[in-house]
Coordinates of C-alpha atoms in Angstrom, one line a residue:
X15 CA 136.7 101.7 120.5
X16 CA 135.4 98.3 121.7
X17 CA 133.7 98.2 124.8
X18 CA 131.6 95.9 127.0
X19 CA 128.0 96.1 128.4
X20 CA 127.8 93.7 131.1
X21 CA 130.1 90.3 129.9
X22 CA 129.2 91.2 126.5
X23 CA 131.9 92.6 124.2
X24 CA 130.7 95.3 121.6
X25 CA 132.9 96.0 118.7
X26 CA 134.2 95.1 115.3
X27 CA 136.5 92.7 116.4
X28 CA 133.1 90.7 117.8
X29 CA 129.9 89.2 116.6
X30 CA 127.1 92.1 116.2
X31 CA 125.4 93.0 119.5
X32 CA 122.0 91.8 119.3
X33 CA 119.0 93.8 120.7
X34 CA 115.4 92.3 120.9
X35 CA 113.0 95.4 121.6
X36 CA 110.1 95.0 123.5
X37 CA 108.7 97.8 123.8
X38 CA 104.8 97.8 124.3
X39 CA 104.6 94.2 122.6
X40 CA 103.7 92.4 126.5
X41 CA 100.3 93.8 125.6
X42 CA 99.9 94.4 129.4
X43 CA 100.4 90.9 130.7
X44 CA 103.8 90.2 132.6
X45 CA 103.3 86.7 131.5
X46 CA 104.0 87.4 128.2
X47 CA 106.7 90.1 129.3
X48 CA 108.3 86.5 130.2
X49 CA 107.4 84.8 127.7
X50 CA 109.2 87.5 125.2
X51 CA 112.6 87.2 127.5
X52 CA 112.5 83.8 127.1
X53 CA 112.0 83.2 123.4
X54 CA 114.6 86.2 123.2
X55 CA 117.2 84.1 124.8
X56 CA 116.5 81.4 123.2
X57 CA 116.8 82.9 119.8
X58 CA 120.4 83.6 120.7
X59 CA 119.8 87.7 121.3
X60 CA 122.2 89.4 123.5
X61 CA 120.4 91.4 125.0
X62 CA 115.9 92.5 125.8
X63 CA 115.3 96.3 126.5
X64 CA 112.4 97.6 127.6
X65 CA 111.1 101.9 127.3
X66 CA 110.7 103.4 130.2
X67 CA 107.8 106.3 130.9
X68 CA 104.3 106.7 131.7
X69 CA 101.8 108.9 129.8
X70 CA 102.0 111.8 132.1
X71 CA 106.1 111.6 131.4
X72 CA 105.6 111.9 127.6
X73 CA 102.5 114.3 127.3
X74 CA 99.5 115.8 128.2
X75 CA 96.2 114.1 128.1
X76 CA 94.4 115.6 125.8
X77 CA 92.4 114.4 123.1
X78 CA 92.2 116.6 120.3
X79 CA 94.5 119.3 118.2
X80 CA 98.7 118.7 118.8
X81 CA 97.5 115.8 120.7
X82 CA 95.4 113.8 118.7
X83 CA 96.8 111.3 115.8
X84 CA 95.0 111.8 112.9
X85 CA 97.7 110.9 110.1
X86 CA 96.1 108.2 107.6
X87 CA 99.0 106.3 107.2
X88 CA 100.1 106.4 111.3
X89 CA 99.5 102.8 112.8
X90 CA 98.3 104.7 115.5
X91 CA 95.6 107.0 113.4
X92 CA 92.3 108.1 115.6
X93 CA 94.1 107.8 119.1
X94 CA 95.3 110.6 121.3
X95 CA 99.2 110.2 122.3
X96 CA 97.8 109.4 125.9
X97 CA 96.0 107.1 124.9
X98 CA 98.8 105.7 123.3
X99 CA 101.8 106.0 125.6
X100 CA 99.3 104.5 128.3
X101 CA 98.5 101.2 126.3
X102 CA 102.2 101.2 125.2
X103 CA 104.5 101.7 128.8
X104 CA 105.4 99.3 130.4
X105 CA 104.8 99.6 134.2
X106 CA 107.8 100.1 136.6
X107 CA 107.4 97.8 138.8
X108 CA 108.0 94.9 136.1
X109 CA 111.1 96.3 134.8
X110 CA 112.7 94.7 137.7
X111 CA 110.8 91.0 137.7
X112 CA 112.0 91.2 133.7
X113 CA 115.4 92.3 134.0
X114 CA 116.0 89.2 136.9
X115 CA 114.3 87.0 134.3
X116 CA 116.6 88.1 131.8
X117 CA 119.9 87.3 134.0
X118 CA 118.2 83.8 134.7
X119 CA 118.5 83.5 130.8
X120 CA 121.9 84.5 130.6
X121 CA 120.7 87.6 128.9
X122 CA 121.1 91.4 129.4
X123 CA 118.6 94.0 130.1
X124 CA 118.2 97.5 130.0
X125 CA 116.0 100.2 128.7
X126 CA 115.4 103.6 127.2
X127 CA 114.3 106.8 129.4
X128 CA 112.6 109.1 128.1
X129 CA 112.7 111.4 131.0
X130 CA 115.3 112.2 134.0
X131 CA 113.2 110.3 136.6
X132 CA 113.4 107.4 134.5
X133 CA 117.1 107.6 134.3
X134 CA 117.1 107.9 138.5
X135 CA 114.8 104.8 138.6
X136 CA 116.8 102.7 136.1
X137 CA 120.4 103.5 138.1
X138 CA 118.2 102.2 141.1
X139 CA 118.0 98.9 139.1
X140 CA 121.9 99.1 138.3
X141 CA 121.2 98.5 134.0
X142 CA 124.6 98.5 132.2
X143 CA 123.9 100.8 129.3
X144 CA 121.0 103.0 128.3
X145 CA 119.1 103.5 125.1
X146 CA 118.2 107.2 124.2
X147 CA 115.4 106.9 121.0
X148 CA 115.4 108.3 117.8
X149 CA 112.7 111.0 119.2
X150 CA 114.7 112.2 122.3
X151 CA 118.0 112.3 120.8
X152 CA 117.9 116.2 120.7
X153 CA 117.1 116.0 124.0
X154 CA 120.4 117.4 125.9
X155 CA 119.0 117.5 129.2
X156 CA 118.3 113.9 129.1
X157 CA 121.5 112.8 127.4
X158 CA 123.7 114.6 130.0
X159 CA 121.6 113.0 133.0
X160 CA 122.2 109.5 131.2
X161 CA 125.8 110.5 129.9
X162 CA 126.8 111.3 133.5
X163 CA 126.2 107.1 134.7
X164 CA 129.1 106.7 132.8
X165 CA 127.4 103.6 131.0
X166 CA 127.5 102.7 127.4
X167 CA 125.0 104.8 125.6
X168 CA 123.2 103.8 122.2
X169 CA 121.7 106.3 120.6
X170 CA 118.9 105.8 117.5
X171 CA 120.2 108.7 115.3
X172 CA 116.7 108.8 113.6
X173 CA 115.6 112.0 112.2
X174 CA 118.8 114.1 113.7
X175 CA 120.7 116.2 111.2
X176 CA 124.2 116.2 111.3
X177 CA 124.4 119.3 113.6
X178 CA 122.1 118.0 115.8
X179 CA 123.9 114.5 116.1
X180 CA 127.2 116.7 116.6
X181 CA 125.4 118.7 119.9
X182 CA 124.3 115.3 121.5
X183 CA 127.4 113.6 120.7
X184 CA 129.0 116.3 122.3
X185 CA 126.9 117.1 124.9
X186 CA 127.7 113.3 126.0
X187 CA 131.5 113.2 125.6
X188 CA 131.6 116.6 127.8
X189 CA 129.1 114.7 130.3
X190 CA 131.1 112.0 131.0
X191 CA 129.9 109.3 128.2
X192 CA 133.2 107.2 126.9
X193 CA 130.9 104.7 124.8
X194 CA 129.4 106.0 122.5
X195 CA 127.3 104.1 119.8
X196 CA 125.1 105.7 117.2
X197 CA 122.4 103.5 115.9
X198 CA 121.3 104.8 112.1
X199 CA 117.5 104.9 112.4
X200 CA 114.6 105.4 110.0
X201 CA 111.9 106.8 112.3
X202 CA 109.0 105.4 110.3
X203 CA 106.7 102.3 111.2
X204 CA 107.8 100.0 109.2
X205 CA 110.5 101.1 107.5
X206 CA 111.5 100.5 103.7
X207 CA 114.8 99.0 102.8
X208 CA 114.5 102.2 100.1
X209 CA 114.3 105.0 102.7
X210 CA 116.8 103.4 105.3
X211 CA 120.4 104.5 103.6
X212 CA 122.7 102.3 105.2
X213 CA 126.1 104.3 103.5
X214 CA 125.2 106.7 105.8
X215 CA 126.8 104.1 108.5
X216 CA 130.2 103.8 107.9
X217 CA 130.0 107.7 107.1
X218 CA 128.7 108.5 110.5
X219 CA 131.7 106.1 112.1
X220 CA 133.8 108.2 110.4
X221 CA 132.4 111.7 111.6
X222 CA 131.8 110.7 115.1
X223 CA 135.0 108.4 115.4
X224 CA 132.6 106.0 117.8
X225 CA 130.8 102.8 116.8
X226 CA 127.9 102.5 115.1
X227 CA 124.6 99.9 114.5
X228 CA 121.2 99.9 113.3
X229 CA 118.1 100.3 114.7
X230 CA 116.1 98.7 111.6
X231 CA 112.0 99.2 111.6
X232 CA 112.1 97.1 108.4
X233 CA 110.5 93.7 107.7
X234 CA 112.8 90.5 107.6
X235 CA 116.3 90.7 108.1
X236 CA 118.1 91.5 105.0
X237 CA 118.7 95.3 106.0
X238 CA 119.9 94.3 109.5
X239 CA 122.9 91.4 107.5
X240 CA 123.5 94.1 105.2
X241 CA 124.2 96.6 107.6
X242 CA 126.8 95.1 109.4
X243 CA 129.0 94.7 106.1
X244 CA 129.0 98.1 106.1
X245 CA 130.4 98.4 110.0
X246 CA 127.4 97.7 112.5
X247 CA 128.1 96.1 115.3
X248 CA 124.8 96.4 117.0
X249 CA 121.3 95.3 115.7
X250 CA 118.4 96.5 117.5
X251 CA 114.7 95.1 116.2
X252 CA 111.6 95.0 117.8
X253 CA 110.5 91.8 119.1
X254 CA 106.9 89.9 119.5
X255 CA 105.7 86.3 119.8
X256 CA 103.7 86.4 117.2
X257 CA 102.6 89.6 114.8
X258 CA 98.8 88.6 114.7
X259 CA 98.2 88.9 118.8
X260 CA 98.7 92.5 118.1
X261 CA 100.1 95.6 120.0
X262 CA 101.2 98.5 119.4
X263 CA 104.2 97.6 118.0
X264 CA 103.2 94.1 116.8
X265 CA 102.6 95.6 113.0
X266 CA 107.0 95.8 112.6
X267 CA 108.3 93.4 115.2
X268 CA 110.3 90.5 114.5
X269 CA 109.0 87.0 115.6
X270 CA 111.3 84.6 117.4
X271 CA 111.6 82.6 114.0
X272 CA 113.3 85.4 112.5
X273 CA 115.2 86.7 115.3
X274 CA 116.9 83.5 115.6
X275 CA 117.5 83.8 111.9
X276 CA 119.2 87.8 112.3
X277 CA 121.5 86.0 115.4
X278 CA 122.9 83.3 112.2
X279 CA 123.0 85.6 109.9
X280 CA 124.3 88.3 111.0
X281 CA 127.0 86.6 112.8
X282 CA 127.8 85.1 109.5
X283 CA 127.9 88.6 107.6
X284 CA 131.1 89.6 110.7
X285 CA 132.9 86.6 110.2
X286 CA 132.3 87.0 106.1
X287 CA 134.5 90.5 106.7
X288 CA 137.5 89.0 107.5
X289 CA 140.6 91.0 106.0
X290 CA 142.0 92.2 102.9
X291 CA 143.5 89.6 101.7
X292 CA 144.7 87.7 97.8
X293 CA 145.9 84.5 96.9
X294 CA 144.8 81.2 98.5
X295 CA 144.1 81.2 101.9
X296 CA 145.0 78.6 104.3
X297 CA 142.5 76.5 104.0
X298 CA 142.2 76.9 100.4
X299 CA 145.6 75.2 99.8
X300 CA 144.4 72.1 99.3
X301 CA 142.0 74.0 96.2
X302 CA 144.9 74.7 94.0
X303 CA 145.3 71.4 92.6
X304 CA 141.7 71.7 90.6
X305 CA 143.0 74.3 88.9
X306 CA 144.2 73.6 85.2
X307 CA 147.8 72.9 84.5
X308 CA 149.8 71.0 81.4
X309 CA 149.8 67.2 80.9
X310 CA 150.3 64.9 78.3
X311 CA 147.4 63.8 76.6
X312 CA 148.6 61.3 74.7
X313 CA 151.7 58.6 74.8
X314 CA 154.9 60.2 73.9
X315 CA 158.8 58.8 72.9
X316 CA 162.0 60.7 73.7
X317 CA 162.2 63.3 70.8
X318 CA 158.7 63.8 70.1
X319 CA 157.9 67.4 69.5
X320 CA 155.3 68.8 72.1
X321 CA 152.1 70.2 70.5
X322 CA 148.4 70.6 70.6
X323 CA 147.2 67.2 70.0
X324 CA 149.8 66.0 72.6
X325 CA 149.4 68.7 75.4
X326 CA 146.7 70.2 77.0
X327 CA 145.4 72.4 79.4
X328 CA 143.2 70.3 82.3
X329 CA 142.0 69.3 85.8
X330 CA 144.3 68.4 87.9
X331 CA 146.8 71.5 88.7
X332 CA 150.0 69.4 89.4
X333 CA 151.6 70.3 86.0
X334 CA 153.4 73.7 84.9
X335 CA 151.0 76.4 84.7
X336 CA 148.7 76.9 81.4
X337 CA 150.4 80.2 81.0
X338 CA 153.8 78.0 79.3
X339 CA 152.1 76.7 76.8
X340 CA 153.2 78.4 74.0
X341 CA 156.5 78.0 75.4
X342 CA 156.2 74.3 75.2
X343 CA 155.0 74.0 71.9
X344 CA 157.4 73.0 69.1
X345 CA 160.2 71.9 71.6
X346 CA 161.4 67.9 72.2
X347 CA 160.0 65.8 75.0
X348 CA 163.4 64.8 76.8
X349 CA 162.1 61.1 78.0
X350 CA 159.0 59.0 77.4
X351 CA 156.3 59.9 79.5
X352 CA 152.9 58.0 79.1
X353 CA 149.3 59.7 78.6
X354 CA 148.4 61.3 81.9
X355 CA 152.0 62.7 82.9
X356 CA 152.0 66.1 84.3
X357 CA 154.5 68.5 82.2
X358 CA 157.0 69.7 84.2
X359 CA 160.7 71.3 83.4
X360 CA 162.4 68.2 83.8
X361 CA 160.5 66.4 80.7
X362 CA 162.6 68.9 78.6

């Protein structure tokens, strides 16, 4: 199932794919659009993606009812979704300035659509793979327009029952998507490790027979290690320069510090997999002489009878095995052998 977006291979057999979202976090200055791609890269992420809409592509601008954020615990409480979207997109004509930045960097770049003209404007820029969010994932219209690139798509599974993840995973395949990767989501800002339910990844692998990451809204990067134990082999966070410029996405965003930190780490957790596998390894051989074996603990004449006071069990393991003591005990020491002699057969 391994693919590649760009000259980057995604799969188990490679490091995790590493996503640094920016969403809305430029705070409306290209400069610091920049600035984000470039501690990105240097962090070691794979790849920056941006969203791509305007207000008037995600809703209606009106400020009150449906339309107005009221929830007490919303980061976004006592601003219309407008409002919102209009503080939060980034404009079009940057995408392409940031995705050439990007290459510069040695990085990849693409984005997430949230509407068909996106899509059209984003093949105009050539991306290499396309994000569909945890919101529009039941979206079939837009997942067919994507799906029928042919590019990679990664999809936040988010809220999505099972039968809805079924009709958009479907809805891809029969639109002409070959990659496929599902991204298990928590679609709350931030996330807690307790509501994120990362078994549910190698389960979904296993129903959807494609790969599978995390999109992780959590704080700190133990969820996004953990989750590639259990098969991720993409990471997507949300990325900032520093939490406390704000932004609308600032409150749950990753600072270059950490991010660089998720790159180590979770590289560390793939090559921690390895196989199944007992018995020293290769480069354990040289290990198995600490272990404890039999020597002769004290200076012994041909004849002597072997026993406790004259045997023991220590550090080095270049004697026979502790398991023959008892075998050893009560029978003749062939040959003299000074303190320090490793028991072997041959002394019998």
């Amino acid at each position: 199932m391994e693919f590649r977006i760009g000259d980057r291979w995604v799969g188990k057999q490679h490091k995790p794919f590493v996503i640094a979202e920016m969403s809305g976090n430029h705070n409306h200055s290209l400069e610091r659009a920049f600035a984000i791609v470039e501690a990105a890269a240097k962090a070691g992420a794979d790849a920056v993606k941006l969203q791509t809409y305007t207000a008037d592509t995600m809703t209606l601008d009106i400020d009150e009812g449906d339309f107005f954020i009221e929830d007490p615990n919303s980061l976004w409480k006592g601003t219309s979704l407008y409002k919102l979207y209009q503080e939060a997109y980034t404009p079009w004509e940057w995408h392409e300035p940031i995705f050439k930045k990007c290459a510069e960097l040695g990085l990849l770049a693409f984005s997430t659509p949230f509407d068909e003209t996106a899509v059209d404007f984003l093949e105009s820029l050539n991306v290499p793979a396309y994000k569909i969010a945890s919101f529009e994932n039941t979206d079939i219209q837009l997942i067919r327009k994507v799906a029928a690139t042919g590019k990679p798509i990664i999809i936040s599974t988010g809220m999505a029952t099972v039968a809805e993840l079924n009709e958009t995973v479907r809805a891809a395949r029969e639109a002409g998507a070959e990659h496929i990767v599902l991204l298990k989501c928590t679609s709350t800002y931030p996330a807690a490790p307790d509501n994120t339910n990362l078994l549910t990844i190698p389960h979904m692998e296993q129903l959807f027979s494609c790969q599978v990451g995390i999109s992780d809204h959590t704080m700190g990067i133990g969820v996004s290690v953990a989750s590639v134990a259990l098969g991720a082999t993409v990471v997507e966070k949300h990325f900032t320069l520093n939490r406390a410029d704000g932004g609308v996405d600032s409150a749950f965003s990753m600072e270059p510090g950490e991010l660089e930190a998720l790159v180590t780490e979770s590289e560390r957790a793939w090559l921690a997999l390895g196989e199944i596998t007992y018995g020293a390894t290769k480069r354990e051989q040289e290990s198995l002489k600490h272990r404890r074996s039999l020597y002769i603990s004290r200076n012994m004449k041909a004849g002597e009878v072997f026993t406790k006071e004259n045997v023991k069990a220590i550090r080095p393991g270049l004697g026979l095995p502790t398991k023959y003591l008892d075998e050893i005990l009560g029978k003749r020491i062939g040959k003299d052998a000074p303190k320090g002699t490793p028991v072997t057969w041959e002394l019998l």
